[in-house]
Coordinates of C-alpha atoms in Angstrom, one line a residue:
X1 CA 0.1 128.6 -59.0
X2 CA -3.3 126.9 -58.8
X3 CA -3.5 123.5 -60.5
X4 CA -6.5 122.7 -62.6
X5 CA -8.8 119.8 -61.7
X6 CA -7.7 118.0 -64.9
X7 CA -4.1 118.3 -63.9
X8 CA -4.7 116.9 -60.4
X9 CA -6.7 114.0 -61.9
X10 CA -3.9 113.1 -64.3
X11 CA -1.3 113.3 -61.4
X12 CA -3.4 111.1 -59.2
X13 CA -3.7 108.6 -62.0
X14 CA 0.0 108.6 -62.6
X15 CA 0.7 108.1 -58.9
X16 CA -1.8 105.2 -58.8
X17 CA -0.1 103.6 -61.8
X18 CA 3.3 103.9 -60.2
X19 CA 2.0 102.4 -57.0
X20 CA 0.6 99.4 -58.9
X21 CA 3.8 99.0 -60.8
X22 CA 5.9 99.2 -57.6
X23 CA 3.5 96.7 -55.8
X24 CA 3.7 94.4 -58.8
X25 CA 7.5 94.5 -58.7
X26 CA 7.6 93.7 -55.0
X27 CA 5.1 90.9 -55.5
X28 CA 7.1 89.4 -58.4
X29 CA 10.2 89.6 -56.3
X30 CA 8.5 88.0 -53.3
X31 CA 7.0 85.3 -55.6
X32 CA 10.6 84.3 -56.6
X33 CA 11.6 83.7 -53.0
X34 CA 11.3 80.1 -51.9
X35 CA 10.3 79.0 -48.4
X36 CA 13.3 76.6 -48.6
X37 CA 16.7 77.9 -47.6
X38 CA 20.1 76.8 -48.8
X39 CA 22.5 76.4 -45.9
X40 CA 26.1 75.2 -45.6
X41 CA 26.9 72.0 -43.8
X42 CA 27.5 72.4 -40.1
X43 CA 31.3 72.2 -40.1
X44 CA 32.0 75.1 -37.7
X45 CA 34.0 76.8 -40.4
X46 CA 32.8 80.5 -40.5
X47 CA 34.2 80.9 -44.1
X48 CA 31.6 78.4 -45.3
X49 CA 28.6 79.7 -43.5
X50 CA 25.5 80.7 -45.5
X51 CA 21.8 80.6 -44.8
X52 CA 19.8 82.1 -47.7
X53 CA 16.4 81.4 -49.3
X54 CA 16.5 79.7 -52.7
X55 CA 15.0 81.3 -55.8
X56 CA 11.7 79.7 -56.8
X57 CA 11.1 79.1 -60.4
X58 CA 7.4 78.0 -60.0
X59 CA 4.6 78.0 -57.4
X60 CA 5.6 74.6 -55.9
X61 CA 9.1 75.8 -55.4
X62 CA 7.8 78.9 -53.6
X63 CA 6.2 76.8 -51.0
X64 CA 8.8 74.1 -51.1
X65 CA 6.3 71.3 -51.5
X66 CA 4.3 69.3 -54.0
X67 CA 0.7 68.8 -52.8
X68 CA -0.3 65.9 -55.1
X69 CA 2.1 65.2 -58.0
X70 CA 4.3 67.5 -60.0
X71 CA 7.6 69.2 -60.0
X72 CA 9.4 72.1 -58.3
X73 CA 12.4 74.0 -59.7
X74 CA 14.9 76.1 -57.8
X75 CA 17.6 78.5 -58.8
X76 CA 20.8 79.5 -56.8
X77 CA 21.8 83.0 -56.1
X78 CA 25.3 84.3 -56.8
X79 CA 26.2 83.9 -53.2
X80 CA 24.9 80.3 -53.1
X81 CA 26.9 79.4 -56.2
X82 CA 29.9 80.9 -54.5
X83 CA 29.3 78.7 -51.5
X84 CA 29.6 75.6 -53.8
X85 CA 32.9 77.0 -55.0
X86 CA 34.3 77.6 -51.5
X87 CA 33.3 74.1 -50.4
X88 CA 34.9 72.6 -53.5
X89 CA 38.2 74.5 -53.0
X90 CA 38.4 73.4 -49.4
X91 CA 37.4 69.7 -49.9
X92 CA 38.0 69.1 -53.6
X93 CA 34.4 68.0 -53.8
X94 CA 30.9 69.6 -53.4
X95 CA 27.4 68.3 -53.4
X96 CA 23.8 69.3 -52.8
X97 CA 21.9 67.5 -50.1
X98 CA 18.1 67.8 -49.7
X99 CA 16.0 66.5 -47.0
X100 CA 12.6 65.2 -48.3
X101 CA 9.5 64.4 -46.4
X102 CA 6.9 62.2 -48.2
X103 CA 3.3 62.1 -47.0
X104 CA 1.1 60.2 -49.4
X105 CA -2.5 61.4 -49.9
X106 CA -5.4 59.0 -49.4
X107 CA -5.5 58.1 -53.1
X108 CA -1.8 57.6 -53.2
X109 CA -2.0 55.3 -50.1
X110 CA -4.4 53.2 -52.1
X111 CA -1.9 52.9 -54.9
X112 CA 0.5 51.4 -52.4
X113 CA -1.6 48.3 -52.2
X114 CA -1.5 47.7 -56.0
X115 CA 2.2 47.6 -56.6
X116 CA 2.1 50.6 -58.9
X117 CA 5.5 52.4 -59.3
X118 CA 5.6 55.8 -57.6
X119 CA 8.7 57.6 -59.0
X120 CA 10.6 60.5 -57.5
X121 CA 13.4 62.3 -59.3
X122 CA 16.0 64.9 -58.0
X123 CA 18.7 66.5 -60.1
X124 CA 21.0 69.5 -60.5
X125 CA 20.5 72.0 -63.3
X126 CA 23.4 73.7 -65.2
X127 CA 23.6 76.6 -67.6
X128 CA 23.6 74.3 -70.6
X129 CA 20.2 73.1 -69.5
X130 CA 18.6 76.5 -70.4
X131 CA 18.2 78.4 -73.6
X132 CA 18.9 82.2 -74.1
X133 CA 15.5 83.0 -72.6
X134 CA 16.1 81.0 -69.4
X135 CA 13.7 78.1 -70.5
X136 CA 14.7 74.5 -70.1
X137 CA 15.8 73.0 -73.4
X138 CA 14.5 69.5 -72.5
X139 CA 11.7 68.3 -70.2
X140 CA 12.7 67.5 -66.6
X141 CA 11.9 63.8 -67.2
X142 CA 15.0 63.6 -69.5
X143 CA 17.5 65.1 -67.1
X144 CA 20.2 63.1 -65.3
X145 CA 18.8 62.5 -61.8
X146 CA 18.6 60.5 -58.6
X147 CA 15.6 58.2 -59.0
X148 CA 13.6 56.5 -56.3
X149 CA 10.6 54.2 -56.6
X150 CA 8.8 55.2 -53.4
X151 CA 6.5 52.2 -53.7
X152 CA 9.5 50.1 -52.5
X153 CA 9.8 52.0 -49.3
X154 CA 6.3 53.2 -48.4
X155 CA 3.4 51.0 -47.3
X156 CA -0.3 51.5 -46.8
X157 CA 0.0 50.9 -43.0
X158 CA 2.6 53.6 -42.5
X159 CA 1.4 56.2 -40.0
X160 CA 4.5 58.5 -40.1
X161 CA 5.9 60.4 -43.1
X162 CA 9.0 59.0 -44.8
X163 CA 12.0 61.3 -44.4
X164 CA 15.2 60.8 -46.3
X165 CA 18.4 62.7 -47.2
X166 CA 19.4 62.6 -50.9
X167 CA 22.6 64.0 -52.2
X168 CA 24.0 64.6 -55.7
X169 CA 27.6 65.6 -56.3
X170 CA 28.9 68.3 -58.7
X171 CA 31.4 67.0 -61.3
X172 CA 35.1 67.6 -60.5
X173 CA 36.8 70.1 -62.8
X174 CA 40.1 72.0 -63.0
X175 CA 37.8 75.0 -63.9
X176 CA 35.1 74.3 -61.3
X177 CA 33.9 77.9 -61.1
X178 CA 33.0 77.8 -64.8
X179 CA 30.6 74.9 -64.3
X180 CA 28.8 75.7 -61.1
X181 CA 25.2 74.4 -60.9
X182 CA 22.4 76.9 -61.6
X183 CA 19.8 75.2 -59.5
X184 CA 18.0 71.9 -59.0
X185 CA 14.6 70.2 -59.5
X186 CA 12.4 67.6 -57.9
X187 CA 9.7 65.7 -59.7
X188 CA 7.4 63.6 -57.5
X189 CA 4.4 61.3 -57.8
X190 CA 3.9 61.5 -54.1
X191 CA 2.9 64.5 -52.0
X192 CA 6.2 65.8 -50.5
X193 CA 7.9 68.7 -48.8
X194 CA 11.5 69.9 -49.0
X195 CA 12.5 70.3 -45.4
X196 CA 16.0 71.6 -46.0
X197 CA 18.8 71.9 -48.5
X198 CA 22.5 72.3 -47.9
X199 CA 25.9 72.2 -49.6
X200 CA 28.5 69.8 -48.3
X201 CA 31.5 67.7 -49.4
X202 CA 30.5 64.8 -51.6
X203 CA 29.5 61.4 -50.1
X204 CA 28.5 58.5 -52.4
X205 CA 26.8 55.5 -50.9
X206 CA 24.3 55.0 -48.1
X207 CA 24.2 55.6 -44.4
X208 CA 21.4 54.1 -42.3
X209 CA 23.0 54.7 -38.9
X210 CA 20.9 57.8 -38.2
X211 CA 17.2 58.2 -37.7
X212 CA 17.1 59.8 -41.2
X213 CA 18.8 57.6 -43.8
X214 CA 21.2 59.1 -46.3
X215 CA 21.6 58.1 -50.0
X216 CA 24.4 59.8 -51.9
X217 CA 25.1 59.8 -55.6
X218 CA 27.7 61.0 -58.1
X219 CA 27.0 63.6 -60.7
X220 CA 25.6 61.0 -63.1
X221 CA 22.8 60.1 -60.7
X222 CA 21.5 56.7 -59.9
X223 CA 18.8 54.6 -58.3
X224 CA 18.1 54.6 -54.6
X225 CA 18.3 51.1 -53.1
X226 CA 16.2 51.4 -49.9
X227 CA 17.3 47.9 -48.8
X228 CA 21.0 48.9 -49.0
X229 CA 21.9 45.7 -50.7
X230 CA 23.8 47.5 -53.4
X231 CA 25.3 50.9 -54.0
X232 CA 27.0 52.4 -57.1
X233 CA 30.6 53.8 -56.9
X234 CA 31.0 53.7 -60.7
X235 CA 30.2 57.4 -61.0
X236 CA 32.7 58.3 -58.3
X237 CA 35.4 58.7 -60.9
X238 CA 33.5 61.8 -62.0
X239 CA 33.8 63.3 -58.6
X240 CA 37.1 62.0 -57.1
X241 CA 40.7 61.6 -58.4
X242 CA 41.4 58.3 -60.1
X243 CA 45.1 58.0 -59.2
X244 CA 47.5 59.0 -56.5
X245 CA 49.9 61.8 -57.2
X246 CA 51.8 64.2 -54.9
X247 CA 48.8 66.6 -54.8
X248 CA 45.9 64.4 -55.9
X249 CA 44.6 61.5 -53.8
X250 CA 42.1 58.8 -54.5
X251 CA 39.2 58.7 -52.1
X252 CA 38.6 56.8 -48.9
X253 CA 35.9 54.2 -48.3
X254 CA 34.3 54.2 -44.9
X255 CA 31.8 51.7 -43.5
X256 CA 29.9 51.4 -40.2
X257 CA 29.3 48.1 -38.5
X258 CA 26.1 47.1 -36.7
X259 CA 26.0 47.0 -32.9
X260 CA 23.3 44.4 -32.8
X261 CA 24.5 41.6 -30.4
X262 CA 23.2 38.8 -32.7
X263 CA 25.5 40.0 -35.5
X264 CA 28.6 40.1 -33.4
X265 CA 31.5 38.2 -35.0
X266 CA 29.5 37.6 -38.2
X267 CA 31.3 38.1 -41.5
X268 CA 29.7 40.2 -44.3
X269 CA 30.8 40.0 -47.9
X270 CA 31.2 43.0 -50.2
X271 CA 31.9 42.7 -53.9
X272 CA 33.4 45.8 -55.5
X273 CA 34.1 45.5 -59.2
X274 CA 34.2 41.7 -58.8
X275 CA 36.8 41.8 -56.0
X276 CA 35.5 40.2 -52.8
X277 CA 36.1 41.7 -49.3
X278 CA 35.2 39.9 -46.1
X279 CA 34.2 42.2 -43.3
X280 CA 34.1 40.9 -39.7
X281 CA 31.7 42.6 -37.4
X282 CA 33.7 42.9 -34.2
X283 CA 31.8 43.9 -31.1
X284 CA 34.2 46.6 -30.0
X285 CA 34.5 48.2 -33.5
X286 CA 32.0 50.5 -35.1
X287 CA 33.9 52.1 -38.0
X288 CA 36.4 50.8 -40.6
X289 CA 38.2 52.8 -43.2
X290 CA 40.4 52.0 -46.2
X291 CA 41.7 53.7 -49.4
X292 CA 40.0 53.1 -52.7
X293 CA 43.5 52.8 -54.1
X294 CA 43.9 49.5 -52.3
X295 CA 41.3 47.9 -54.6
X296 CA 41.6 46.7 -58.2
X297 CA 38.5 48.4 -59.5
X298 CA 37.1 50.8 -56.8
X299 CA 34.9 52.8 -59.2
X300 CA 32.4 50.0 -59.7
X301 CA 29.1 48.7 -58.6
X302 CA 29.1 47.4 -55.0
X303 CA 27.1 44.5 -53.9
X304 CA 26.5 43.3 -50.3
X305 CA 25.8 39.7 -49.4
X306 CA 26.3 37.1 -46.6
X307 CA 25.3 38.9 -43.4
X308 CA 24.9 42.2 -45.2
X309 CA 22.9 43.6 -42.3
X310 CA 26.3 43.8 -40.4
X311 CA 27.1 46.9 -42.5
X312 CA 24.9 49.9 -41.7
X313 CA 26.7 52.5 -43.8
X314 CA 29.0 52.3 -46.8
X315 CA 30.4 55.6 -48.2
X316 CA 33.2 56.9 -50.4
X317 CA 34.6 60.3 -49.6
X318 CA 37.5 62.6 -50.2
X319 CA 40.8 61.5 -48.8
X320 CA 41.8 63.1 -45.5
X321 CA 45.2 63.8 -47.1
X322 CA 43.7 66.9 -48.5
X323 CA 43.5 68.4 -45.0
X324 CA 47.3 68.0 -44.5
X325 CA 49.9 70.7 -44.9
X326 CA 50.9 70.7 -48.6
X327 CA 54.6 70.7 -47.5
X328 CA 54.1 67.4 -45.5
X329 CA 51.3 65.7 -47.3
X330 CA 53.6 63.2 -48.9
X331 CA 54.4 62.0 -45.4
X332 CA 50.9 61.8 -44.0
X333 CA 49.9 58.2 -43.5
X334 CA 47.0 56.6 -45.3
X335 CA 44.3 55.3 -43.0
X336 CA 43.4 51.7 -43.6
X337 CA 42.6 48.3 -42.1
X338 CA 45.8 46.2 -41.9
X339 CA 44.2 43.4 -44.0
X340 CA 44.6 45.5 -47.2
X341 CA 48.2 46.4 -46.8
X342 CA 49.7 43.0 -47.9
X343 CA 48.2 43.1 -51.4
X344 CA 47.9 46.9 -51.8
X345 CA 48.5 47.8 -55.4
X346 CA 52.1 48.9 -55.5
X347 CA 51.5 51.1 -58.5
X348 CA 49.3 53.3 -56.3
X349 CA 52.2 54.0 -53.8
X350 CA 53.0 57.6 -53.5
X351 CA 56.7 56.8 -53.4
X352 CA 58.2 54.0 -55.4
X353 CA 60.4 52.9 -52.5
X354 CA 57.7 52.7 -49.8
X355 CA 54.2 53.5 -48.6
X356 CA 53.1 54.4 -45.1
X357 CA 49.8 53.7 -43.5
X358 CA 48.0 54.3 -40.2
X359 CA 45.8 51.7 -38.6
X360 CA 42.3 53.0 -39.0
X361 CA 41.1 51.9 -35.6
X362 CA 44.2 53.1 -33.6
X363 CA 45.6 56.5 -34.4
X364 CA 49.4 56.7 -34.1
X365 CA 50.1 53.1 -35.2
X366 CA 52.0 53.3 -38.5
X367 CA 52.8 50.6 -41.0
X368 CA 55.6 50.9 -43.4
X369 CA 55.7 48.6 -46.5
X370 CA 59.1 48.9 -48.2
X371 CA 60.1 47.6 -51.5
X372 CA 63.2 45.6 -50.4
X373 CA 65.5 44.8 -47.5
X374 CA 68.2 47.2 -48.6
X375 CA 65.9 50.2 -48.4
X376 CA 64.3 48.9 -45.2
X377 CA 67.8 48.6 -43.7
X378 CA 68.5 52.2 -44.6
X379 CA 65.4 53.2 -42.7
X380 CA 65.7 51.0 -39.7
X381 CA 68.9 49.0 -39.3
X382 CA 70.7 51.6 -37.1
X383 CA 67.5 51.8 -35.0
X384 CA 67.4 48.0 -34.6
X385 CA 70.9 47.9 -33.2
X386 CA 70.3 51.0 -31.1
X387 CA 67.1 49.7 -29.5
X388 CA 67.3 45.9 -29.4
X389 CA 70.5 44.2 -30.4
X390 CA 72.5 42.8 -27.5
X391 CA 76.0 44.3 -27.3
X392 CA 75.0 47.3 -29.5
X393 CA 72.0 48.8 -27.6
X394 CA 72.1 52.5 -26.6
X395 CA 74.8 53.5 -29.1
X396 CA 74.7 54.9 -32.6
X397 CA 76.8 52.8 -34.9
X398 CA 78.4 54.1 -38.1
X399 CA 77.5 53.0 -41.6
X400 CA 80.9 51.3 -41.9
X401 CA 80.3 49.1 -38.9
X402 CA 76.8 48.2 -39.9
X403 CA 77.5 47.8 -43.6
X404 CA 77.6 44.0 -43.6
X405 CA 74.9 43.6 -41.0
X406 CA 71.1 43.0 -41.4
X407 CA 68.7 44.5 -39.0
X408 CA 65.5 42.4 -39.2
X409 CA 63.1 41.3 -41.9
X410 CA 60.4 43.2 -40.0
X411 CA 60.7 46.0 -37.5
X412 CA 58.7 47.5 -34.6
X413 CA 59.5 50.5 -32.4
X414 CA 57.7 52.5 -29.8
X415 CA 57.4 56.3 -29.9
X416 CA 59.7 56.5 -26.8
X417 CA 62.5 54.4 -28.5
X418 CA 62.2 56.5 -31.7
X419 CA 62.5 59.8 -29.7
X420 CA 65.5 58.5 -27.8
X421 CA 67.2 57.6 -31.1
X422 CA 66.7 60.9 -32.8
X423 CA 67.6 62.9 -29.6
X424 CA 70.9 61.1 -29.2
X425 CA 71.6 61.7 -32.9
X426 CA 71.0 65.4 -32.4
X427 CA 73.1 65.6 -29.2
X428 CA 76.0 63.8 -30.9
X429 CA 75.5 65.6 -34.3
X430 CA 75.5 62.1 -35.7
X431 CA 75.2 61.9 -39.5
X432 CA 72.0 60.1 -40.5
X433 CA 71.0 58.6 -43.8
X434 CA 68.4 60.4 -45.9
X435 CA 65.9 57.6 -45.3
X436 CA 66.4 58.1 -41.5
X437 CA 65.8 61.8 -41.9
X438 CA 62.7 61.1 -44.0
X439 CA 61.6 58.7 -41.2
X440 CA 61.9 61.5 -38.7
X441 CA 59.7 63.8 -40.9
X442 CA 57.1 61.1 -41.3
X443 CA 57.0 60.5 -37.5
X444 CA 56.6 64.2 -36.8
X445 CA 53.9 64.6 -39.5
X446 CA 51.9 61.8 -38.0
X447 CA 52.4 62.8 -34.3
X448 CA 54.6 60.0 -33.1
X449 CA 57.3 62.6 -32.4
X450 CA 56.6 66.1 -31.3
X451 CA 59.3 68.8 -32.0
X452 CA 60.8 70.4 -28.9
X453 CA 63.5 72.8 -30.0
X454 CA 66.4 70.7 -31.3
X455 CA 64.9 67.7 -29.6
X456 CA 61.7 65.7 -30.0
X457 CA 59.2 64.3 -27.5
X458 CA 57.5 61.0 -27.8
X459 CA 53.9 61.2 -28.9
X460 CA 51.4 58.3 -28.9
X461 CA 51.8 55.0 -30.7
X462 CA 54.5 53.1 -32.5
X463 CA 55.5 51.8 -35.9
X464 CA 56.1 48.5 -37.7
X465 CA 57.8 47.8 -41.0
X466 CA 57.6 44.9 -43.4
X467 CA 59.2 44.4 -46.9
X468 CA 57.9 43.3 -50.3
X469 CA 61.0 41.2 -50.5
X470 CA 59.6 38.8 -47.9
X471 CA 57.6 35.8 -49.2
X472 CA 53.8 36.4 -49.2
X473 CA 53.0 33.8 -46.5
X474 CA 55.7 35.1 -44.2
X475 CA 54.6 38.7 -44.8
X476 CA 51.3 37.7 -43.4
X477 CA 52.9 36.2 -40.3
X478 CA 55.2 39.2 -39.8
X479 CA 52.4 41.7 -40.2
X480 CA 50.4 40.1 -37.5
X481 CA 53.5 39.7 -35.3
X482 CA 54.5 43.4 -35.6
X483 CA 50.9 44.6 -35.3
X484 CA 50.6 43.0 -31.9
X485 CA 53.8 44.9 -30.9
X486 CA 52.2 48.2 -31.7
X487 CA 49.2 47.5 -29.5
X488 CA 51.7 46.6 -26.7
X489 CA 53.4 50.0 -27.3
X490 CA 50.1 51.8 -27.3
X491 CA 48.1 50.3 -24.4
X492 CA 49.5 50.3 -20.9
X493 CA 46.7 48.0 -19.6
X494 CA 47.6 45.4 -22.3
X495 CA 51.3 45.6 -21.3
X496 CA 50.4 45.0 -17.7
X497 CA 48.2 42.1 -18.6
X498 CA 51.0 40.5 -20.8
X499 CA 53.5 40.9 -17.9
X500 CA 51.2 39.1 -15.5
X501 CA 50.7 36.2 -18.0
X502 CA 54.5 36.1 -18.7
X503 CA 55.3 35.6 -15.0
X504 CA 52.6 33.1 -14.2
X505 CA 52.6 30.8 -17.2
X506 CA 54.6 27.5 -17.2
X507 CA 58.2 28.4 -16.1
X508 CA 59.8 25.7 -18.2
X509 CA 58.1 27.0 -21.3
X510 CA 59.2 30.5 -20.4
X511 CA 62.8 29.4 -20.0
X512 CA 62.6 27.5 -23.3
X513 CA 61.5 30.7 -25.0
X514 CA 64.5 32.6 -23.6
X515 CA 66.8 29.8 -24.7
X516 CA 65.3 29.9 -28.2
X517 CA 65.9 33.6 -28.5
X518 CA 69.6 33.1 -27.4
X519 CA 70.1 30.2 -29.8
X520 CA 69.1 32.4 -32.8
X521 CA 72.1 34.6 -33.5
X522 CA 70.2 36.5 -36.2
X523 CA 67.7 37.8 -33.6
X524 CA 70.2 39.3 -31.2
X525 CA 67.5 40.0 -28.6
X526 CA 68.7 41.3 -25.2
X527 CA 67.0 38.7 -23.0
X528 CA 67.8 40.8 -19.9
X529 CA 65.4 43.5 -21.2
X530 CA 62.1 42.5 -19.5
X531 CA 60.0 45.0 -21.5
X532 CA 61.4 43.5 -24.7
X533 CA 60.9 39.9 -23.5
X534 CA 57.3 40.6 -22.5
X535 CA 56.6 42.1 -25.9
X536 CA 58.2 39.3 -27.9
X537 CA 56.6 36.5 -25.7
X538 CA 53.2 38.0 -26.5
X539 CA 53.9 38.6 -30.3
X540 CA 55.4 35.1 -30.9
X541 CA 52.2 33.6 -29.4
X542 CA 49.7 36.0 -31.0
X543 CA 51.1 35.9 -34.5
X544 CA 49.1 32.8 -35.2
X545 CA 45.7 31.4 -34.1
X546 CA 45.4 29.3 -30.9
X547 CA 45.1 26.1 -33.0
X548 CA 48.5 26.7 -34.6
X549 CA 50.4 27.6 -31.4
X550 CA 51.4 24.1 -30.4
X551 CA 52.7 23.3 -34.0
X552 CA 54.7 26.5 -34.1
X553 CA 56.5 26.0 -30.8
X554 CA 57.1 22.3 -31.3
X555 CA 58.6 23.3 -34.7
X556 CA 61.0 25.7 -32.8
X557 CA 61.9 22.9 -30.5
X558 CA 62.7 20.7 -33.4
X559 CA 65.3 23.1 -34.9
X560 CA 68.8 21.7 -34.7
X561 CA 70.2 24.9 -33.3
X562 CA 67.6 24.8 -30.5
X563 CA 68.1 21.1 -29.7
X564 CA 71.8 21.6 -29.4
X565 CA 71.5 24.8 -27.2
X566 CA 68.7 23.6 -24.8
X567 CA 68.1 19.8 -25.3
X568 CA 66.1 19.1 -22.2
X569 CA 63.7 22.0 -22.6
X570 CA 63.3 21.3 -26.3
X571 CA 62.3 17.8 -25.4
X572 CA 60.0 19.1 -22.8
X573 CA 58.1 21.3 -25.3
X574 CA 57.9 18.4 -27.7
X575 CA 56.7 15.9 -25.1
X576 CA 54.0 18.3 -23.8
X577 CA 53.0 19.4 -27.3
X578 CA 53.8 23.0 -26.2
X579 CA 50.9 22.9 -23.7
X580 CA 52.3 25.8 -21.7
X581 CA 52.3 28.1 -24.7
X582 CA 48.8 26.9 -25.7
X583 CA 47.5 27.8 -22.2
X584 CA 49.1 31.2 -22.4
X585 CA 47.6 31.7 -25.9
X586 CA 44.1 31.0 -24.6
X587 CA 44.4 33.6 -21.8
X588 CA 45.9 36.2 -24.1
X589 CA 43.3 35.6 -26.8
X590 CA 40.4 35.9 -24.3
X591 CA 41.8 39.3 -23.2
X592 CA 42.4 40.7 -26.7
X593 CA 39.0 39.5 -28.0
X594 CA 37.2 41.2 -25.1
X595 CA 39.3 44.3 -25.4
X596 CA 39.9 44.8 -29.1
X597 CA 37.6 42.3 -30.8
X598 CA 40.5 40.5 -32.5
X599 CA 42.3 37.2 -31.9
X600 CA 45.7 35.8 -32.6
X601 CA 46.8 35.2 -36.2
X602 CA 44.9 38.1 -37.9
X603 CA 44.5 41.6 -36.5
X604 CA 42.6 42.6 -39.6
X605 CA 38.8 43.0 -39.9
X606 CA 38.9 43.3 -43.6
X607 CA 40.3 40.4 -45.7
X608 CA 40.3 39.6 -49.4

């Protein structure tokens, strides 16, 4: 059939119209694609991988930049919102991190000479921020945001762009998937470009250890302090748990110390909620960690003073306990500096009878703090007699025989001794107390023991235990004493050095020490055990500062029981003012300071 000219003309017009419509649709779709991609943080976890362009809500968002001043708004796709959900489920927190590059125009550079404020805002957008037509209910200037006055960081003489990472966390929720962010916005008075955006676990605080500084905020926003003299943890309660339970853990605080030689051994002061912490910048230590639950008011404003340049990052993050197996998480040790154990808030213990910690600088060194001597004896008395008590060593003694006996007020054991104890119990099918079985589970969970069929192998490290029943001043002494034991267990080079000092220091002082041990029936040390004697020699010296060593050993020489047992050597120590012990203390302290950055009397780098 032959088509008329009119029909052909109409058909061509329709085709042309369809082409225009199709092209328009494609252009509209393309115009909604931003040049900026949202990516997942580089964790190596394939389940959390995503790299996808954001949805642009305006022309600035399409290009990912603000040429002069203005705002840019971005939306998340369904897959991008799902990424937030997966990160939250895995880490119990989620945040958006954007990398911004600021390059002032010529006129903006002139403003930098006048002291004029140059504000920048960045914030998340949620479904409640939009009406039924997808329009914002309120102007961007009224939204909760991260605020920065760029005038406080930029200067007229700068020749390079300013690049920073900014992060804003998503609020915690039992129904997190119902409150996922819909997008985010920036509003800048300085020409800028969004280099990248990614989802990651929440970090609140600052980190100036990298070439590009990081400033992280809770879901209630805050003000960037480019000088890093303050940071705000008050909003962290919106992001992290506020109490410890069996499946909910308060966050950890992590800080980085400066490696500048002129700051070595300086002490910085941090005030958190009015509570003061003193941080010593040890040359050999770069990172310290402690739980928020150790503080009185952790979710507060933080101020740095007194050598604040010693601290180059200060962040609060999710507890590592979330990464543990749910079946064993109650046994996973809390990483902390030892200085915060003594006054740790007992209401935040996970178990009412005890809490277990791991030295943040030395994996595999565990600290037990136990409510009283009776419970501590249930954990460690049989071990004490098996490992150290003369006349009892090497044998498992029944509860009836040990019933009226006391182990020690504080304990320390190597992984090797612990493995030998539990292996002998397995071989003899010896009935252990529930606390001893719990101890075994704790040691396996934290790697001090490694299952090997019905037996266990020794892992790395050792443990110490102190009790809340001990007087506060003595607890401090005991904690230092026992902590030195764990370094001895852990470090073969230290053991060898201690042995060399033991055999070369004043022989009369060494014999006095052995006599002192024998004279104290409550100790029950086997003085024929050279490993034990090396360890105790070192710990009795290093439990106090060098200045206090003479007074301590003269005090031992003045004890009636010691004067009766070894009168001549007791008089020798008094007449020489314990010079032999003081000389040994100087040698040991020089070694430990060069090796670990710590001296006798206090192994902690964080003190209240």
